[in-house]
Amino acid sequence: MKRGLRIVAATVLLLAVAAGCGKGGGGIYLITREESSGTRSAFITLFGLEIPDEQGRRIDHTLATAEITKDTSVMLMSVAGDPEAIGYVSLGSLSGSVKALKIDGVAPGVAAIRSGAYAVVRPFNIITGSAATSPAAQAFVAFILSAEGQAVVEAAGYVPLAEPSPQGSATAKLTGRVVVGGSSSVTPLMEKLQEAFVEKYPGIEVDVNQSDSTIGVSDAVTGRCDIGMSSRALQPSEIARGARETTIATDGVVVIVSHANPVNDLTKEQVRQIYSGEITAWADVEVGA
Amino acid sequence: MRRIHSFLKQRKEAFARVVFLVAACVCVLCVALICIYLFASAIPAIAEIGPLKFLGGRAWHPGVGEFGILPMMVGSLYVTAGAVAFGVPVGLLTAIYLAKFAGKRVARALRPLIALMAGLPSIIYGFLGLVVLAPLLRNLLGSGKSILTASLLLGIMILPTIISVSESAIRAVPAQYYEGALALGASHERSVFFVTVPAAKSGIMAALVLGIGRAVGETMAVIMVAGNQAVLPEGILSGVRTLTANIVLEMGYATDLHREALIATAAVLFVFILLINFLLSLLKRRDVR
């Protein structure tokens, strides 16, 4: 019995010592998304973290020790609960629980994106394969691109297209089923579009499945869904497989920190340095106004 | 008449035998199918990557063809060991308390709670870890998502398994053992700890195996608190990616060799579980002698 106690005590001590050796506070805690995420792809492209190597392969320079999450809500919760964390989300997913940073002095927002002042933007695309889509899917696409659909986009907090197309000629009696799948960033918007669409075309059923941009593109190509959702531009290999994209809205990528973090403003270069590990402490980032 | 009767009876007997045999075969068939599928996909992939590079490689960069799962193997080992270090003592002591020390009322209040704990979906534990445990440990030790957090959370998750299995093992020990010890002059505590509990060793070992199995295989909760970095951890406060997390994070979009490498990861996980079961059954056999 005594020996057992001694072993337990030794383990506890060892754990405590190991804990004491850990890094102290003040370091920047990076949170990023999984590699197939459209938000990550847009983020590393926009902030210059993706650099081609000698062989032309595009290498992601995000620090390998950055936490990886698959989920926008986990990202928001993790950043909200950690004053040293930094992360990024889609403008439409931004919530009051975290603080959106100004980039080069410009606060993210629909107006700033429309005027071109906030430049960290990416398109929201719908993807179709080379095969012809069903009339129901065509009607849904026409609805999204019409003035009516674009009003939904604006109401949801995203930037609508500059020129909506005229309303499609489909009749309200159309029936069928449309399967939409892909980017978790586009999903909240797509669900709102779906609600408005189904109200107008009660005979059509629309299923929205959330995964990520890469899956959305490949499912649209293989026909597993009628319309894919992607929050980044198509890659050459995907175009070669027959994917075609149509932009339905513009979204901003917002860099977020906890409300407890005094930093309000970062430059694009600072964000790049933070995510590539050149800046590792918040003290090294000048606290902006 | 009697002949017909006995013939029918035989028929029934044979029929029942087949039904039971089929039921038993479903189990065997499932395991066999999993084995065949896993290893048929995994072995060519491991051969293509190179067994040493796959099992011993420290870099996991699927984009550029580097598939080293050493960090994930180490991650799974650390997290599981941590869960056992935390969960087994607490669970075992709780089981002893419930079986031999607790009053009837306390036991009646505790048992449904433990049953409830066993029934909670792992995502709820993950949420608890993300919202409560991670911020708490971050404030105490400076690192919120780490091996330690994942270990603590898993330790909590394996508690119900360990408690219920070892409690029934302790209860199954014949009362004569305990009474004999008392008769020889040992106190209640001494009898319980040195006679009853050692006699329940094989049941407690079974509890350990089940607990380890759950800890190694747990995915959803771990993915929310472990950080998921595919690099070798520097210490108990570094983030870590387990084998299961590696599969879940990337299976959705992986193609070609990347996909096969993930299946090979699953095969390694399978071998892990086999090894653990095998080692513990060895331990058990030695005890019986």
Coordinates of N, CA and C in Angstrom, one line a residue, chain A residues 7-17:
Chain A
I7 N 4.1 5.7 -5.5 CA 4.1 5.8 -7.0 C 3.1 6.9 -7.4
V8 N 2.0 7.0 -6.8 CA 1.0 8.0 -7.1 C 1.6 9.4 -6.8
A9 N 2.3 9.5 -5.7 CA 2.9 10.8 -5.4 C 3.9 11.2 -6.4
A10 N 4.7 10.2 -6.8 CA 5.8 10.5 -7.8 C 5.2 11.0 -9.1
T11 N 4.1 10.3 -9.5 CA 3.4 10.7 -10.8 C 2.9 12.1 -10.7
V12 N 2.3 12.4 -9.6 CA 1.7 13.8 -9.4 C 2.8 14.8 -9.5
L13 N 3.9 14.5 -8.8 CA 5.1 15.5 -8.9 C 5.6 15.6 -10.3
L14 N 5.8 14.5 -11.0 CA 6.3 14.5 -12.3 C 5.4 15.4 -13.2
L15 N 4.1 15.2 -13.1 CA 3.1 16.0 -13.9 C 3.3 17.4 -13.6
A16 N 3.5 17.8 -12.3 CA 3.6 19.2 -11.9 C 4.9 19.8 -12.5
V17 N 6.0 19.0 -12.5 CA 7.2 19.5 -13.0 C 7.1 19.7 -14.5

